[in-house]
C-alpha positions in Angstrom: 70.7 -43.1 -102.0 68.5 -44.8 -99.4 67.4 -42.2 -96.9 67.3 -44.9 -94.2 71.2 -45.2 -94.3 71.5 -41.5 -93.3 68.6 -41.2 -90.9 70.2 -40.6 -87.6 66.9 -41.1 -85.8 67.2 -44.8 -86.6 69.0 -46.6 -83.7 71.3 -48.7 -85.9 72.3 -45.7 -88.1 72.9 -43.6 -84.9 75.1 -46.4 -83.5 77.1 -46.6 -86.7 77.7 -42.8 -86.7 78.8 -42.8 -83.0 81.3 -45.7 -83.7 82.6 -43.9 -86.8 83.2 -40.7 -84.8 84.8 -42.5 -81.9 87.2 -44.3 -84.2 88.1 -41.1 -86.1 88.7 -39.3 -82.8 90.8 -42.1 -81.3 92.9 -42.5 -84.5 93.4 -38.7 -84.8 94.5 -38.4 -81.1 96.9 -41.4 -81.3 98.3 -40.1 -84.6 99.1 -36.7 -83.1 100.7 -38.4 -80.0 102.8 -40.8 -82.2 104.0 -37.7 -84.2 104.8 -35.8 -81.0 106.7 -38.7 -79.5 108.7 -39.4 -82.6 110.0 -35.8 -82.3 111.3 -36.7 -78.8 113.1 -39.8 -80.3 114.7 -37.5 -82.9 115.8 -35.2 -80.1 117.3 -38.1 -78.2 115.0 -37.6 -75.2 113.2 -41.0 -75.7 114.7 -44.3 -76.8 113.6 -46.2 -79.9 112.3 -49.3 -78.0 110.2 -47.2 -75.7 108.8 -45.4 -78.7 108.0 -48.7 -80.5 106.0 -49.9 -77.5 104.2 -46.5 -77.4 103.5 -46.8 -81.1 102.1 -50.3 -80.7 99.8 -49.1 -77.9 98.7 -46.3 -80.2 97.9 -48.7 -83.0 96.1 -51.3 -80.9 92.8 -49.5 -80.2 92.7 -48.1 -83.7 93.2 -51.4 -85.5 90.9 -53.4 -83.2 88.0 -50.9 -83.3 88.3 -50.6 -87.1 88.1 -54.4 -87.4 85.1 -54.6 -85.2 83.4 -51.7 -87.1 84.1 -53.4 -90.4 82.5 -56.7 -89.1 79.4 -54.9 -87.6 79.1 -51.2 -88.0 76.6 -50.7 -85.1 78.4 -53.0 -82.6 78.8 -51.8 -79.0 82.3 -53.3 -78.7 83.9 -50.3 -80.5 83.5 -48.0 -77.5 85.1 -50.5 -75.2 87.9 -51.3 -77.6 88.7 -47.6 -77.9 88.4 -47.0 -74.2 90.3 -50.1 -73.2 93.1 -49.5 -75.7 93.5 -45.9 -74.4 93.6 -47.2 -70.8 96.7 -49.3 -71.6 98.3 -46.4 -73.5 97.5 -44.0 -70.7 99.0 -46.2 -68.0 102.2 -46.7 -70.0 102.5 -43.0 -70.8 101.9 -41.9 -67.2 104.7 -44.1 -65.9 107.3 -43.2 -68.5 106.5 -39.5 -68.8 108.7 -36.9 -67.2 106.0 -34.2 -67.1 102.9 -33.9 -65.0 100.8 -32.6 -68.0 100.5 -36.1 -69.4 97.3 -36.6 -67.3 95.4 -34.3 -69.7 95.2 -37.0 -72.3 92.3 -38.5 -70.4 90.3 -35.3 -70.9 90.7 -35.6 -74.7 89.5 -39.2 -74.6 86.6 -38.2 -72.4 85.6 -35.7 -75.1 85.9 -38.4 -77.8 83.8 -40.9 -75.8 81.2 -38.2 -75.0 79.6 -39.1 -78.3 78.2 -42.3 -76.7 76.6 -40.5 -73.7 77.5 -43.7 -71.8 77.7 -42.8 -68.1 79.1 -46.3 -67.2 81.9 -46.0 -69.7 82.8 -42.4 -68.6 82.7 -43.4 -64.9 85.0 -46.4 -65.5 87.5 -44.3 -67.6 87.6 -41.4 -65.0 88.0 -43.8 -62.1 90.8 -45.7 -63.9 92.6 -42.4 -64.8 92.3 -41.2 -61.1 93.7 -44.5 -59.8 96.6 -44.4 -62.3 97.5 -40.8 -61.4 97.4 -41.6 -57.7 99.6 -44.6 -58.3 102.1 -42.5 -60.4 102.2 -39.9 -57.6 102.8 -42.4 -55.0 105.5 -44.1 -57.1 107.3 -40.8 -57.6 107.0 -39.8 -54.0 108.5 -43.1 -53.0 111.3 -43.1 -55.6 112.0 -39.4 -56.0 110.4 -37.6 -53.2 107.9 -34.6 -53.5 108.7 -30.9 -53.4 106.1 -28.3 -52.5 105.5 -27.5 -56.2 105.0 -31.1 -57.1 102.4 -31.5 -54.3 100.6 -28.5 -55.7 100.7 -30.0 -59.2 99.4 -33.3 -57.8 96.5 -31.5 -56.1 95.7 -29.7 -59.4 95.9 -33.0 -61.4 93.5 -34.8 -59.0 91.1 -31.9 -58.8 91.2 -31.5 -62.6 90.4 -35.2 -63.2 87.6 -35.2 -60.6 86.1 -32.0 -62.0 86.4 -33.3 -65.6 84.6 -36.5 -64.5 81.8 -34.5 -62.8 81.2 -32.1 -65.7 81.5 -34.9 -68.3 79.0 -37.0 -66.3 76.7 -34.0 -66.0 77.0 -33.5 -69.8 76.4 -37.1 -70.5 73.3 -37.1 -68.2 71.9 -34.0 -69.8 72.7 -35.3 -73.3 71.0 -38.6 -72.5 67.9 -36.7 -71.1 67.8 -34.5 -74.2 68.2 -37.6 -76.5 65.4 -39.4 -74.6 63.2 -36.3 -74.9 64.0 -36.0 -78.6 63.3 -39.7 -79.1 60.0 -39.5 -77.2 59.1 -36.5 -79.2 60.2 -38.1 -82.5 58.2 -41.2 -81.6 55.2 -39.1 -80.6 55.5 -37.1 -83.9 55.9 -40.3 -85.9 52.9 -41.8 -84.1 50.9 -38.7 -84.7 52.0 -38.6 -88.3 51.0 -42.3 -88.7 47.7 -41.7 -87.0 47.1 -38.6 -89.2 48.0 -40.6 -92.3 45.8 -43.5 -91.3 43.0 -41.0 -90.4 43.4 -39.3 -93.7 43.3 -42.6 -95.5 40.3 -43.7 -93.4 38.5 -40.3 -94.1 39.3 -40.6 -97.8 38.0 -44.2 -97.8 34.9 -43.3 -95.7 34.4 -40.2 -98.0 34.5 -42.4 -101.1 32.1 -44.9 -99.5 29.8 -42.2 -98.3 29.9 -40.6 -101.7 28.9 -43.9 -103.2 26.1 -44.2 -100.7 25.0 -40.6 -101.3 25.1 -41.2 -105.1 23.1 -44.4 -104.6 20.7 -42.5 -102.3 20.5 -39.6 -104.7 19.5 -42.1 -107.4 16.9 -43.6 -105.1 15.7 -40.1 -104.2 15.3 -39.3 -107.8 13.3 -42.4 -108.4 11.3 -41.7 -105.2 10.6 -38.1 -106.3 9.4 -39.4 -109.7 7.2 -41.9 -107.8 6.0 -39.1 -105.6 5.1 -37.0 -108.7 3.1 -39.9 -110.0 1.5 -40.4 -106.6 0.6 -36.7 -106.4 -1.1 -37.0 -109.7 -3.1 -40.1 -108.5 -3.8 -38.2 -105.2 -5.2 -35.3 -107.1 -7.5 -37.5 -109.1 -8.6 -39.5 -106.0 -9.1 -36.6 -103.5 -12.8 -36.2 -104.5 -13.5 -39.9 -103.9 -11.7 -39.6 -100.5 -13.9 -36.6 -99.5 -17.1 -38.5 -100.4 -15.9 -41.5 -98.4 -15.1 -39.2 -95.5 -18.7 -37.9 -95.6 -20.1 -41.4 -95.5 -17.7 -42.3 -92.6 -18.9 -39.2 -90.7 -22.6 -40.3 -91.0 -21.7 -43.8 -89.8 -19.7 -42.4 -86.9 -22.7 -40.2 -85.8 -24.9 -43.3 -85.9 -22.3 -45.2 -83.8 -22.3 -42.2 -81.3 -26.1 -42.5 -80.9 -25.8 -46.2 -80.2 -23.1 -45.5 -77.7 -25.4 -43.0 -75.9 -28.1 -45.7 -75.7 -25.7 -48.2 -74.3 -24.5 -45.7 -71.7 -28.1 -45.1 -70.6 -28.8 -48.8 -70.3 -25.6 -49.3 -68.4 -26.5 -46.6 -65.9 -29.9 -48.3 -65.3 -28.2 -51.7 -64.9 -25.7 -50.2 -62.5 -28.6 -48.7 -60.4 -30.4 -52.1 -60.3 -27.2 -53.9 -59.3 -26.7 -51.4 -56.5 -30.2 -52.1 -55.2 -29.7 -55.9 -55.5 -26.5 -55.6 -53.6 -28.4 -53.7 -50.7 -31.1 -56.5 -50.7 -28.4 -59.2 -50.6 -26.8 -57.4 -47.6 -30.1 -57.4 -45.8 -30.8 -61.1 -46.6 -27.4 -61.9 -45.4 -28.1 -60.3 -42.1 -31.5 -62.3 -41.9 -29.6 -65.5 -42.6 -27.1 -64.8 -39.9 -30.0 -64.3 -37.4 -31.7 -67.5 -38.6 -28.4 -69.5 -38.1 -28.2 -68.1 -34.6 -31.8 -69.2 -33.9 -31.2 -72.6 -35.2 -28.1 -72.9 -33.0 -30.3 -71.9 -30.0 -32.9 -74.5 -31.0 -30.2 -77.2 -31.3 -29.0 -76.3 -27.8 -32.6 -76.5 -26.4 -33.2 -79.8 -28.2 -30.0 -81.1 -26.7 -31.1 -80.1 -23.2 -34.6 -81.7 -23.7 -33.0 -84.9 -24.9 -30.8 -84.9 -21.8 -33.8 -84.3 -19.6 -35.8 -87.1 -21.2 -32.9 -89.5 -20.6 -32.9 -88.5 -17.0 -36.8 -89.1 -16.8 -36.3 -92.5 -18.4 -33.7 -93.3 -15.8 -36.0 -92.1 -13.0 -38.9 -94.3 -14.5 -36.6 -97.3 -14.5 -35.7 -96.6 -10.9 -39.5 -96.3 -10.0 -40.1 -99.7 -11.6 -37.4 -101.1 -9.4 -39.0 -99.5 -6.3 -42.5 -100.8 -7.3 -41.0 -104.3 -7.8 -39.6 -104.0 -4.3 -43.0 -102.9 -2.9 -44.7 -105.7 -4.8 -42.3 -108.2 -3.3 -42.9 -106.8 0.2 -46.7 -107.0 -0.3 -46.4 -110.6 -1.4 -44.3 -111.5 1.6 -46.8 -109.5 3.8 -49.7 -111.5 2.3 -47.8 -114.7 3.0 -47.1 -113.7 6.5 -50.8 -112.7 7.0 -51.8 -116.2 5.7 -49.4 -117.8 8.1 -50.8 -115.6 10.9 -54.4 -116.6 10.0 -53.4 -120.3 10.1 -51.8 -119.8 13.5 -54.8 -117.9 14.7 -57.1 -120.7 13.6 -55.0 -123.1 15.5 -55.2 -121.0 18.5 -59.0 -120.9 18.5 -60.8 -118.4 20.5 -57.6 -116.9 21.8 -56.3 -116.1 18.3 -59.4 -114.5 17.0 -58.0 -111.0 17.5 -54.8 -111.9 15.8 -56.9 -113.4 13.0 -58.7 -110.1 12.5 -55.3 -108.3 12.3 -54.0 -110.9 9.9 -57.1 -110.5 7.7 -56.6 -106.7 7.7 -52.9 -107.1 6.8 -53.8 -109.5 4.0 -56.4 -107.0 2.8 -53.8 -104.3 2.8 -51.3 -106.5 1.1 -53.9 -107.3 -1.6 -54.6 -103.6 -2.0 -50.9 -102.9 -2.2 -50.5 -105.5 -4.9 -53.3 -104.0 -6.8 -51.9 -100.5 -6.5 -48.5 -101.8 -7.4 -50.0 -103.3 -10.6 -51.7 -100.0 -11.4 -48.4 -98.1 -10.7 -46.5 -100.6 -13.0 -49.0 -99.9 -15.8 -48.6 -96.1 -15.3 -44.8 -96.4 -15.3 -45.0 -98.5 -18.4 -47.2 -95.8 -20.1 -44.8 -93.1 -18.9 -41.7 -95.0 -20.2 -43.5 -95.5 -23.5 -44.3 -91.8 -23.7 -40.8 -90.9 -22.7 -39.4 -93.2 -25.4 -41.8 -91.6 -27.9 -40.8 -88.1 -26.8 -37.1 -89.0 -26.9 -37.5 -90.3 -30.5 -39.4 -87.1 -31.4 -36.7 -85.0 -29.8 -34.0 -87.0 -31.6 -35.8 -86.5 -34.9 -36.2 -82.7 -34.1 -32.5 -82.5 -33.2 -31.6 -84.2 -36.5 -34.0 -81.9 -38.4 -32.5 -78.9 -36.7 -29.0 -80.1 -37.5 -29.9 -80.5 -41.2 -31.6 -77.1 -41.1 -28.4 -75.6 -39.7 -26.4 -77.2 -42.5 -28.8 -76.0 -45.1 -28.9 -72.5 -43.6 -25.1 -72.4 -43.4 -24.8 -73.4 -47.0 -27.5 -70.8 -48.0 -25.5 -68.2 -46.1 -22.4 -69.2 -48.0 -24.3 -68.9 -51.2 -25.4 -65.5 -50.2 -21.8 -64.6 -49.6 -20.9 -65.8 -53.1 -23.9 -63.9 -54.5 -22.8 -60.8 -52.7 -19.2 -61.1 -54.0 -20.4 -61.8 -57.6 -22.8 -58.9 -57.3 -19.9 -56.7 -56.2 -17.9 -57.9 -59.1 -20.8 -57.2 -61.4 -21.2 -53.8 -60.0 -17.4 -53.1 -60.5 -17.6 -54.5 -64.0 -20.7 -52.3 -64.8 -18.8 -49.3 -63.4 -15.9 -50.1 -65.6 -18.2 -50.7 -68.5 -19.9 -47.4 -68.0 -16.5 -45.7 -67.8 -15.5 -47.5 -71.0 -18.7 -46.5 -72.7 -18.2 -42.9 -71.6 -14.6 -43.1 -73.0 -15.9 -44.6 -76.2 -18.4 -41.8 -76.4 -15.7 -39.2 -75.9 -13.4 -40.9 -78.4 -16.3 -41.1 -80.9 -16.9 -37.4 -80.5 -13.2 -36.7 -81.1 -13.4 -39.0 -84.1 -16.3 -37.0 -85.5 -14.3 -33.8 -84.9 -11.2 -35.4 -86.5 -13.2 -36.5 -89.5 -14.4 -32.9 -89.9 -10.7 -31.8 -89.7 -9.7 -34.5 -92.1 -12.4 -33.3 -94.5 -11.0 -29.8 -94.3 -7.4 -31.1 -94.7 -8.5 -33.2 -97.7 -9.7 -30.0 -99.4 -6.4 -28.3 -98.5 -4.4 -31.3 -99.9 -6.4 -31.1 -103.1 -5.6 -27.4 -103.3 -1.8 -28.0 -102.6 -1.4 -31.1 -104.8 -0.6 -28.9 -107.9 2.1 -27.0 -105.9 3.6 -30.3 -104.8 3.8 -31.5 -108.4 5.7 -28.3 -109.3 8.0 -28.8 -106.3 8.7 -32.4 -107.4 9.8 -31.2 -110.8 12.1 -28.7 -109.2 13.5 -31.4 -106.8 14.3 -33.6 -109.7 16.4 -30.9 -111.3 18.2 -30.3 -107.9 18.8 -34.0 -107.5 20.5 -34.1 -110.9 22.7 -31.2 -109.8 23.6 -33.0 -106.6 24.5 -36.2 -108.5 27.0 -34.2 -110.6 28.5 -32.7 -107.4 28.8 -36.1 -105.8 30.5 -37.5 -108.8 33.1 -34.7 -108.6 33.6 -35.3 -104.9 34.1 -39.0 -105.5 36.8 -38.3 -108.1 38.5 -35.9 -105.6 38.4 -38.6 -102.8 39.9 -41.2 -105.1 42.7 -38.8 -106.1 43.3 -38.1 -102.3 43.6 -41.8 -101.6 46.1 -42.3 -104.4 48.3 -39.4 -103.2 48.4 -40.6 -99.6 49.3 -44.1 -100.3 
């Protein structure tokens, strides 16, 4: 038999079981009621037509729910067919019954429907029963009237229905909570079981894969140990050659150390010379700065001399203008003296004195013209000298300007030389540090070579022991291979059992 058909944890199977229980309870209750009411017919208390209606209402929920169950066993309509059919039967019984105890049928139905743990269905049924009982009580009060005992019974009926509803609702709620908790726990347990199963399968698969890898690695390790054994044998035979080569290397390293010491000494001397050159360059740079300042002063003086010579030239030009004016005045004076002499000659004896004055004026005019010519010659010589001096000053100014440019360029070159010297000094310092570091490293190499030589001797001594260890490891690897094979068989068996 398929276990899935009886597994109540499955929702469909659980729904089928609830429907089956509800149908069985409804059919049982209606069968008991039909048997009880047929006894009343036999006693003559109830008429046959009334009983036939009652029997039909008893059969209606049973037949409809069985048909629905037969069509679909897990359908949700069974609960409503049972509850709805009982509602019709309950209403009919409440209105035709002559006793107040008929209300208790709803309590039986509540117990039957409790299997669904459906709060909505329970609430509808209890509300319906309460309304029907209130209507019956009102109907009896209107038609028959109420005694004190009937009022007490009515209170008890209403209270009983309300309390039944409350406690059934509490039970349904608690059952639903318990069911939800159980479902969650079942889901959690199922998930954990699935996870554990998957983990077991994964671990088994990983174990099988790892065992394969370990087996492969063990095989490789065995080959490697065999190769190591061969290498140890070769190492034993080649250790003596290595020791001899190390001795040769030690001698060569000592020679290199001597050369490094020589390079360090030369580097120190070069560093000292470079420092002295840097100091001389600094002094030369100061001299060039002073020379540039002197050239600038000379340029300023030349500029002032050139300006003064221009002024002298202007003054000479003005003197020539003045001399030309004096010469013009002397010519006019001479002409006036000539006219005066002519007029004195015309005057005769009376103009003799005036003639003497005119002659003197003419003589002074002649002297003035002569002096003016001499002054003109002197001014021309002065102008020529000024022009020559101006040209010389201009040439000197140009020469000073070119000298200033050359000196400025030389100062720039000195700056570059100073920077390059500083770079050379820095490089020489780094070179000296590097040479010192090489010297230290070479010393360490010599020490290391000595250590290697000692270690080589130790390796030669332990090579035999390594060979013996390789043989032992080979035997251990064979044992491990057998164990790995057994583990692989166990892992495969575990995979088969968990699938």
